[in-house]
Amino acid sequence: MTAYVMKGVSLLGAAPRDLVVRDGRIADEPPGAGAEVIDAAGLVALPGLVDLHTHLREPGREDAETVETGSRAAAAGGYTAVCAMANTSPVADTAGVVEQVWRLGREAGLVDVQPIGAVTVGLAGRQLAELGAMATSAAQVRIFSDDGHCVADPRLMRRALEYVKAFDGVIAQHAEEPRLTEGAQMHEGEVSTRLGLTGWPAVAEEAIIARDVLLAEHVGSRLHVCHVSTAGSVEVLRQAKARGVRVTAEVTPHHLLLTDELATSYDPVYKVNPPLRTASDVRALRQALIDGVIDVVATDHAPHAVEDKECEWAYARPGMVGLETALPVVLSVLGEQWELIAERMSRAPARIAGLAGHGGDLAAAGSPATLTLVDPAARRTVDPSDLVSRSRNTPYAGTTLPGRIVATFLRGEPTVLDGKVVR
Ligand SMILES: [Zn+2]
C-alpha cells in the first residue's frame, strides 16, 4: 500500500503541517522512502464527507445513474460514504435487494455505499417491510426510509419506530402529508398564486414532523427528518430537541441557497420535492444549521434521465443532482467555517448512520485516512457537461461557486487526485 505525505496541508483551517498516510491510516512518524508527495499548500483537509441521502437509481433506472457512476460522482464531490435511498426498482425492501446494492458499492470501491431499507413493502405505505432481515443482512441496514413517499399512516409509523429500537435503527421520514399536496407543483405562496400553479403548503411538512416527533418521543425511538425545508419545521424541531426527543434533521444544499422565485422561469430543473421555499425559509434553515437544530447537510442527489426533466414543468420528475456541488454550495452559504462544515457534512451524518471509520479526527494518529482535500481559493463555474454523474439536472449551470475538491482518500487509497476520479 502506497504511503503519502501531504505537504503543507491545513487541518480544518489550522496552521499548515505535513500529514502522513501509511497503511490506510494517519501516521505520526516520518513517511519513509517511497512515499508519494502531494503538494497540499493552500489546501484544507476535511474528514471524508458522508451523505445520508443519495439516490443511486440502481437497480431499475441505470440510464439515470448506477451505483458505480453515483460512487464516482460522490468521490468527485469529496464524499467517502453515501447512504443509498430505497426507492429503486425493485424497491430495496428485502435483504436481497439491499445486499445487491451493498455488493455493487463494494465492487465500485470508491465510496462506502450503505443501503437504506424501505419502511413499507414497495413503498406502498400499507405493510411493514422486512426491517429485521435487512438489519441482519450483509448490508447491516440501520436507516429505513420510504423517501419519495411519506409514511403517512401513524399506526405504521409508530410500529416502525418501535421495531427499529431492537437494533438501534432510525426511521428517516420524507415529511409530506399527502392529502395536503395532491397535484402540487411548487411551494404554496405568493409566487404559486402569481403563476397559477397548485401549491405544496409548508404545513404539509410541518404537520408530519410535529406528529412524528411526538410518536418518537412516545416510543422512545430515533427519528431522522429528511430535507427540512420550512421555517415552521425548524421551530417544531427546536422545541422537540429542547424536550430531549431523539430526533435529527437534514437540509439540502439547494434549500440553503435557492428560492421559489426560480419557478417563474418554468425551467423544470428547479422542480424538486420538497419544493424550493421562500427567502425567509432559507434564512431560517441557514440559522438552524449553524445552531444545530439541523444536524446535517444531505444532498438528496436525484439524477434523472433527460426525458424526465427536459419537458413541461407539470410532467417533469422532481429532483436535482447534488453530490458534486454540495460542498461548494455550503462554502458559499457558510464561508470557511471548517469545524462546522466537518460536523454537518461528515461527523454528524457518520454518527446517525452508524458508519464507523468515517467522520474521524484527522489530527489523531491511527485514524483511518478517509479524507478530502479542498482548495478553498479556487472558484468553478458549473458546466453540466463536466459532471461525473450520469445525469445533468443541476440547478447551478453557469453559477460560479467557491471551492474545488482536489483529492479524496478512502482508507488511505486515493479515489480522486488532481480533481479527477482515479478509476
Ligand atoms: Zn424525499
Coordinates of C-alpha atoms and ligand atoms in Angstrom, one line a residue:
M1 CA 0.0 0.0 0.0
T2 CA 1.5 3.4 -1.1
A3 CA 2.3 5.9 1.7
Y4 CA 1.5 9.6 1.1
V5 CA 2.7 12.8 2.6
M6 CA 0.5 15.8 2.2
K7 CA 2.9 18.7 2.4
G8 CA 1.7 21.9 4.0
V9 CA -2.0 20.9 4.4
S10 CA -4.3 22.7 6.8
L11 CA -6.5 20.5 9.0
L12 CA -9.8 22.3 9.2
G13 CA -8.2 25.7 8.8
A14 CA -5.3 25.2 11.3
A15 CA -1.7 26.2 10.6
P16 CA -0.1 24.2 7.7
R17 CA 1.6 21.0 8.5
D18 CA 2.6 17.7 6.8
L19 CA 0.1 14.9 7.1
V20 CA 1.4 11.3 6.7
V21 CA -0.8 8.5 5.5
R22 CA 0.5 5.0 5.9
D23 CA -1.2 1.6 5.8
G24 CA -4.5 3.3 5.3
R25 CA -4.2 5.4 8.5
I26 CA -2.9 8.8 9.7
A27 CA 0.6 8.2 10.9
D28 CA 2.7 10.3 13.3
E29 CA 6.1 9.0 12.2
P30 CA 8.0 10.1 9.0
P31 CA 6.6 8.5 5.9
G32 CA 9.8 6.7 4.9
A33 CA 11.3 6.2 1.5
G34 CA 9.0 5.7 -1.5
A35 CA 6.2 7.8 -0.1
E36 CA 4.3 9.8 -2.6
V37 CA 4.4 13.6 -2.0
I38 CA 1.3 15.6 -2.5
D39 CA 1.8 19.4 -2.6
A40 CA -1.1 20.5 -0.4
A41 CA -0.1 24.1 0.2
G42 CA -3.2 26.2 0.4
L43 CA -5.4 23.1 0.7
V44 CA -7.7 22.2 3.6
A45 CA -8.2 18.7 4.8
L46 CA -11.7 17.6 6.0
P47 CA -12.8 14.2 7.1
G48 CA -14.4 12.5 4.1
L49 CA -17.9 13.7 3.5
V50 CA -20.8 11.4 4.3
D51 CA -24.2 11.8 2.6
L52 CA -27.3 10.5 4.4
H53 CA -29.5 10.9 1.3
T54 CA -28.4 9.8 -2.2
H55 CA -30.5 8.3 -5.0
L56 CA -28.2 5.9 -6.9
R57 CA -31.1 4.6 -9.1
E58 CA -29.8 1.1 -9.4
P59 CA -31.5 -1.3 -9.7
G60 CA -34.0 -0.1 -12.2
R61 CA -33.0 3.3 -13.7
E62 CA -29.4 2.7 -14.8
D63 CA -30.0 5.2 -17.6
A64 CA -30.1 7.9 -14.9
E65 CA -27.4 6.6 -12.6
T66 CA -25.7 3.4 -11.4
V67 CA -24.1 2.6 -8.1
E68 CA -20.8 2.9 -9.9
T69 CA -21.4 6.3 -11.6
G70 CA -23.0 7.7 -8.5
S71 CA -20.0 6.5 -6.5
R72 CA -17.7 8.3 -8.9
A73 CA -19.8 11.5 -8.6
A74 CA -19.7 11.2 -4.8
A75 CA -15.9 10.8 -4.7
A76 CA -15.5 13.7 -7.1
G77 CA -17.6 15.7 -4.6
G78 CA -15.4 14.8 -1.7
Y79 CA -17.6 12.0 -0.3
T80 CA -16.3 8.8 1.2
A81 CA -19.7 7.3 2.2
V82 CA -23.2 7.6 0.8
C83 CA -26.5 6.2 2.1
A84 CA -28.5 4.9 -0.9
M85 CA -32.2 5.6 -0.8
A86 CA -34.6 2.6 -1.2
N87 CA -36.9 3.9 -4.0
T88 CA -35.3 1.8 -6.7
S89 CA -37.0 -0.7 -9.0
P90 CA -37.4 -3.2 -7.4
V91 CA -37.7 -1.3 -4.2
A92 CA -35.0 -2.0 -1.6
D93 CA -37.4 -3.6 0.8
T94 CA -35.8 -7.1 1.2
A95 CA -32.4 -8.4 2.3
G96 CA -31.8 -9.5 -1.3
V97 CA -32.1 -6.0 -2.8
V98 CA -30.1 -4.2 -0.1
E99 CA -27.4 -6.8 -0.3
Q100 CA -27.3 -6.3 -4.1
V101 CA -26.8 -2.5 -3.7
W102 CA -24.2 -3.1 -1.0
R103 CA -22.3 -5.5 -3.1
L104 CA -22.3 -3.2 -6.2
G105 CA -20.9 -0.5 -3.9
R106 CA -18.1 -2.7 -2.8
E107 CA -17.3 -3.6 -6.4
A108 CA -17.2 0.0 -7.4
G109 CA -14.9 0.6 -4.4
L110 CA -14.9 4.4 -4.5
V111 CA -17.1 5.2 -1.5
D112 CA -18.8 3.1 1.1
V113 CA -22.3 2.6 -0.2
Q114 CA -24.6 2.0 2.8
P115 CA -28.1 0.9 1.6
I116 CA -31.2 2.4 3.3
G117 CA -34.1 -0.1 3.5
A118 CA -37.7 0.7 2.8
V119 CA -40.0 1.1 5.7
T120 CA -43.0 -0.4 3.9
V121 CA -43.3 -3.1 1.2
G122 CA -43.0 -1.5 -2.2
L123 CA -43.0 2.0 -0.5
A124 CA -46.8 1.5 -0.6
G125 CA -47.4 2.5 3.0
R126 CA -49.6 -0.4 3.8
Q127 CA -47.4 -3.1 5.4
L128 CA -44.0 -3.0 7.2
A129 CA -41.1 -4.3 5.1
E130 CA -38.7 -7.0 6.4
L131 CA -36.8 -4.5 8.6
G132 CA -35.2 -7.2 10.8
A133 CA -34.0 -9.2 7.8
M134 CA -32.4 -6.1 6.2
A135 CA -30.8 -5.2 9.5
T136 CA -29.2 -8.6 9.9
S137 CA -28.2 -9.0 6.2
A138 CA -24.7 -8.4 5.0
A139 CA -25.7 -4.8 4.3
Q140 CA -26.4 -4.3 8.0
V141 CA -29.1 -1.7 7.3
R142 CA -29.7 0.8 10.1
I143 CA -31.6 3.6 8.3
F144 CA -35.1 2.9 6.9
S145 CA -37.0 5.3 4.7
D146 CA -39.8 5.4 2.2
D147 CA -38.3 8.5 0.8
G148 CA -40.1 9.9 -2.2
H149 CA -43.2 8.9 -0.2
C150 CA -44.2 9.8 3.4
V151 CA -45.1 7.1 5.9
A152 CA -48.4 8.8 6.3
D153 CA -50.2 6.1 8.4
P154 CA -49.5 7.0 12.0
R155 CA -50.0 3.4 13.2
L156 CA -47.4 2.1 10.7
M157 CA -45.0 4.9 11.6
R158 CA -45.4 4.0 15.3
R159 CA -44.8 0.3 14.6
A160 CA -41.7 1.1 12.5
L161 CA -40.2 3.3 15.2
E162 CA -40.9 0.5 17.8
Y163 CA -39.4 -2.2 15.6
V164 CA -36.0 -0.5 14.9
K165 CA -35.3 0.1 18.5
A166 CA -34.1 -3.5 18.8
F167 CA -31.1 -2.8 16.6
D168 CA -30.7 1.0 17.3
G169 CA -32.1 1.8 13.9
V170 CA -33.6 5.0 12.7
I171 CA -36.6 5.9 10.6
A172 CA -35.8 8.7 8.1
Q173 CA -39.1 10.4 7.2
H174 CA -40.0 12.2 4.0
A175 CA -42.4 14.6 5.8
E176 CA -45.3 15.3 3.4
E177 CA -48.9 14.9 4.4
P178 CA -50.1 13.5 1.0
R179 CA -53.7 14.8 1.4
L180 CA -52.3 18.4 1.6
T181 CA -50.1 18.1 -1.5
E182 CA -52.3 16.5 -4.1
G183 CA -51.4 17.9 -7.5
A184 CA -48.8 20.2 -6.0
Q185 CA -46.3 21.7 -8.4
M186 CA -44.3 24.1 -6.3
H187 CA -44.3 25.9 -2.9
E188 CA -47.7 27.3 -2.0
G189 CA -47.3 31.0 -1.6
E190 CA -47.2 34.3 -3.4
V191 CA -45.3 33.0 -6.4
S192 CA -47.5 30.0 -6.9
T193 CA -50.6 32.3 -6.8
R194 CA -49.0 34.5 -9.4
L195 CA -48.1 31.6 -11.7
G196 CA -51.4 29.8 -11.1
L197 CA -49.7 26.6 -10.1
T198 CA -51.1 24.2 -7.4
G199 CA -49.1 24.8 -4.2
W200 CA -47.3 22.5 -1.7
P201 CA -48.0 24.2 1.6
A202 CA -45.4 24.4 4.3
V203 CA -47.9 22.9 6.8
A204 CA -47.9 19.6 4.9
E205 CA -44.3 19.1 6.1
E206 CA -44.7 20.7 9.5
A207 CA -47.7 18.7 10.4
I208 CA -45.9 15.4 9.8
I209 CA -42.8 16.4 11.6
A210 CA -44.9 17.5 14.6
R211 CA -46.7 14.2 14.6
D212 CA -43.6 12.2 14.2
V213 CA -41.6 13.9 17.0
L214 CA -44.5 13.1 19.3
L215 CA -44.5 9.5 18.1
A216 CA -40.7 9.2 18.5
E217 CA -41.0 10.7 22.0
H218 CA -43.8 8.3 22.9
V219 CA -42.0 5.2 21.7
G220 CA -38.5 6.4 22.8
S221 CA -37.1 5.7 19.4
R222 CA -34.9 7.5 16.9
L223 CA -36.4 9.7 14.1
H224 CA -34.5 11.4 11.4
V225 CA -36.2 14.1 9.3
C226 CA -35.2 14.3 5.6
H227 CA -34.8 17.5 3.7
V228 CA -36.3 20.0 6.1
S229 CA -37.4 23.0 4.0
T230 CA -39.5 25.4 6.1
A231 CA -39.0 27.9 8.9
G232 CA -42.0 26.3 10.7
S233 CA -40.4 22.9 10.6
V234 CA -37.3 24.4 12.2
E235 CA -39.4 25.7 15.1
V236 CA -41.1 22.2 15.6
L237 CA -37.6 20.6 15.7
R238 CA -36.2 23.2 18.0
Q239 CA -39.0 22.5 20.6
A240 CA -38.6 18.8 20.2
K241 CA -34.9 18.9 20.7
A242 CA -35.3 21.1 23.7
R243 CA -37.5 18.4 25.3
G244 CA -34.9 15.8 24.6
V245 CA -36.7 13.9 21.8
R246 CA -34.3 11.7 19.8
V247 CA -34.7 13.5 16.6
T248 CA -32.1 14.6 14.0
A249 CA -32.7 16.5 10.8
E250 CA -31.1 17.3 7.5
V251 CA -31.2 20.2 5.0
T252 CA -30.2 20.0 1.3
P253 CA -27.7 22.5 -0.2
H254 CA -30.4 23.7 -2.7
H255 CA -32.8 24.6 0.2
L256 CA -30.0 26.6 1.7
L257 CA -29.4 28.7 -1.5
L258 CA -32.4 28.7 -3.9
T259 CA -35.9 30.1 -3.6
D260 CA -39.3 29.6 -5.2
E261 CA -38.8 32.7 -7.3
L262 CA -36.8 30.4 -9.7
A263 CA -40.1 28.7 -10.7
T264 CA -41.1 31.8 -12.6
S265 CA -38.6 30.6 -15.3
Y266 CA -40.8 27.4 -15.7
D267 CA -37.4 25.6 -16.1
P268 CA -38.1 22.1 -14.6
V269 CA -34.5 21.9 -13.3
Y270 CA -35.9 23.9 -10.4
K271 CA -38.7 21.4 -9.7
V272 CA -37.8 19.4 -6.5
N273 CA -39.7 17.7 -3.6
P274 CA -40.0 19.3 -1.1
P275 CA -40.1 22.4 -3.3
L276 CA -37.8 25.4 -3.1
R277 CA -39.3 27.8 -0.5
T278 CA -39.1 31.5 0.3
A279 CA -36.1 33.7 1.2
S280 CA -37.3 33.8 4.8
D281 CA -37.3 29.9 4.9
V282 CA -33.8 29.9 3.5
R283 CA -32.7 32.3 6.3
A284 CA -34.3 30.1 9.0
L285 CA -32.6 27.0 7.6
R286 CA -29.2 28.6 7.5
Q287 CA -29.6 29.7 11.1
A288 CA -30.8 26.3 12.2
L289 CA -27.8 24.7 10.5
I290 CA -25.5 27.0 12.5
D291 CA -27.4 26.5 15.8
G292 CA -27.5 22.7 15.4
V293 CA -31.3 22.4 15.2
I294 CA -30.5 20.9 11.9
D295 CA -27.7 18.4 12.3
V296 CA -26.7 17.5 8.7
V297 CA -26.4 18.7 5.2
A298 CA -27.6 15.9 2.9
T299 CA -27.6 16.2 -0.9
D300 CA -30.9 14.4 -1.9
H301 CA -28.9 13.8 -5.1
A302 CA -31.6 12.8 -7.5
P303 CA -30.4 12.1 -11.0
H304 CA -33.0 12.0 -13.8
A305 CA -32.8 11.0 -17.4
V306 CA -33.1 13.9 -19.9
E307 CA -36.7 12.9 -21.0
D308 CA -37.9 13.0 -17.3
K309 CA -36.5 16.5 -16.8
E310 CA -36.5 18.4 -20.1
C311 CA -40.2 18.6 -20.6
E312 CA -43.1 20.7 -19.4
W313 CA -42.9 21.7 -15.7
A314 CA -46.1 19.7 -14.8
Y315 CA -44.7 16.4 -16.3
A316 CA -41.1 16.8 -15.1
R317 CA -39.9 14.5 -12.3
P318 CA -38.8 16.4 -9.1
G319 CA -35.2 16.3 -8.1
M320 CA -31.7 17.7 -8.7
V321 CA -28.2 16.2 -8.8
G322 CA -26.1 17.4 -5.9
L323 CA -23.1 15.3 -4.9
E324 CA -20.6 17.3 -6.9
T325 CA -21.8 20.7 -5.9
A326 CA -22.7 20.2 -2.3
L327 CA -19.5 21.4 -0.6
P328 CA -19.1 24.4 -2.9
V329 CA -22.7 25.4 -2.2
V330 CA -22.2 25.0 1.6
L331 CA -19.0 27.0 1.4
S332 CA -20.8 29.8 -0.5
V333 CA -23.5 29.8 2.3
L334 CA -21.4 29.3 5.4
G335 CA -18.0 30.6 4.3
E336 CA -14.9 28.8 5.5
Q337 CA -16.3 27.6 8.8
W338 CA -14.4 24.3 8.6
E339 CA -15.2 22.9 12.0
L340 CA -18.9 23.4 11.4
I341 CA -18.7 22.0 7.9
A342 CA -16.9 18.9 9.1
E343 CA -19.5 18.4 11.8
R344 CA -22.5 18.9 9.5
M345 CA -21.2 17.1 6.4
S346 CA -19.1 14.3 7.9
R347 CA -19.2 13.6 11.7
A348 CA -22.9 14.0 12.4
P349 CA -24.1 12.0 9.3
A350 CA -21.5 9.3 10.2
R351 CA -22.9 9.1 13.7
I352 CA -26.5 9.0 12.6
A353 CA -25.8 6.2 10.0
G354 CA -23.5 4.4 12.5
L355 CA -20.7 4.4 9.9
A356 CA -17.5 3.6 11.9
G357 CA -14.4 4.8 10.2
H358 CA -16.0 7.9 8.8
G359 CA -16.0 11.4 10.3
G360 CA -12.8 10.7 12.2
D361 CA -10.2 13.0 13.8
L362 CA -7.5 13.7 11.2
A363 CA -5.2 15.1 13.9
A364 CA -5.1 11.7 15.7
A365 CA -2.5 9.2 14.6
G366 CA -4.2 5.9 13.9
S367 CA -7.4 7.4 12.5
P368 CA -8.5 6.0 9.1
A369 CA -7.1 8.1 6.3
T370 CA -10.6 8.8 5.0
L371 CA -10.5 12.4 4.0
T372 CA -10.9 15.1 1.3
L373 CA -8.6 17.9 0.3
V374 CA -10.2 21.1 -0.8
D375 CA -8.8 24.2 -2.4
P376 CA -10.9 27.0 -0.9
A377 CA -9.4 29.7 -3.1
A378 CA -10.4 28.0 -6.4
R379 CA -13.7 29.0 -8.0
R380 CA -15.6 26.9 -10.5
T381 CA -18.4 27.8 -12.9
V382 CA -20.6 24.8 -13.1
D383 CA -20.9 23.2 -16.5
P384 CA -23.4 20.3 -16.6
S385 CA -21.3 18.5 -19.3
D386 CA -18.4 18.4 -16.8
L387 CA -20.4 16.4 -14.2
V388 CA -19.2 12.9 -13.4
S389 CA -22.8 11.8 -12.6
R390 CA -24.6 10.1 -15.5
S391 CA -27.3 12.8 -15.2
R392 CA -27.1 16.5 -15.9
N393 CA -30.0 18.0 -13.9
T394 CA -28.1 20.6 -11.9
P395 CA -29.7 23.9 -11.0
Y396 CA -26.3 25.5 -10.9
A397 CA -25.4 25.5 -14.6
G398 CA -23.4 28.7 -15.2
T399 CA -23.2 29.5 -11.5
T400 CA -19.7 30.2 -10.1
L401 CA -19.1 28.6 -6.7
P402 CA -16.2 28.6 -4.4
G403 CA -14.0 25.6 -3.6
R404 CA -12.7 22.7 -5.6
I405 CA -12.2 19.1 -4.4
V406 CA -8.6 18.3 -5.2
A407 CA -8.3 14.8 -3.7
T408 CA -10.4 12.2 -1.8
F409 CA -8.9 9.3 0.1
L410 CA -10.8 6.3 1.3
R411 CA -8.8 4.3 4.0
G412 CA -5.5 5.6 2.6
E413 CA -6.3 4.9 -1.1
P414 CA -6.9 7.9 -3.4
T415 CA -10.3 7.9 -5.2
V416 CA -9.7 11.4 -6.6
L417 CA -6.4 13.0 -7.4
D418 CA -5.8 16.4 -9.1
G419 CA -9.6 16.8 -9.2
K420 CA -10.1 13.6 -11.3
V421 CA -11.6 10.3 -10.2
V422 CA -8.8 7.8 -10.1
R423 CA -10.6 4.9 -11.7
Ligands
ZN1 ZN -37.7 12.9 -0.1

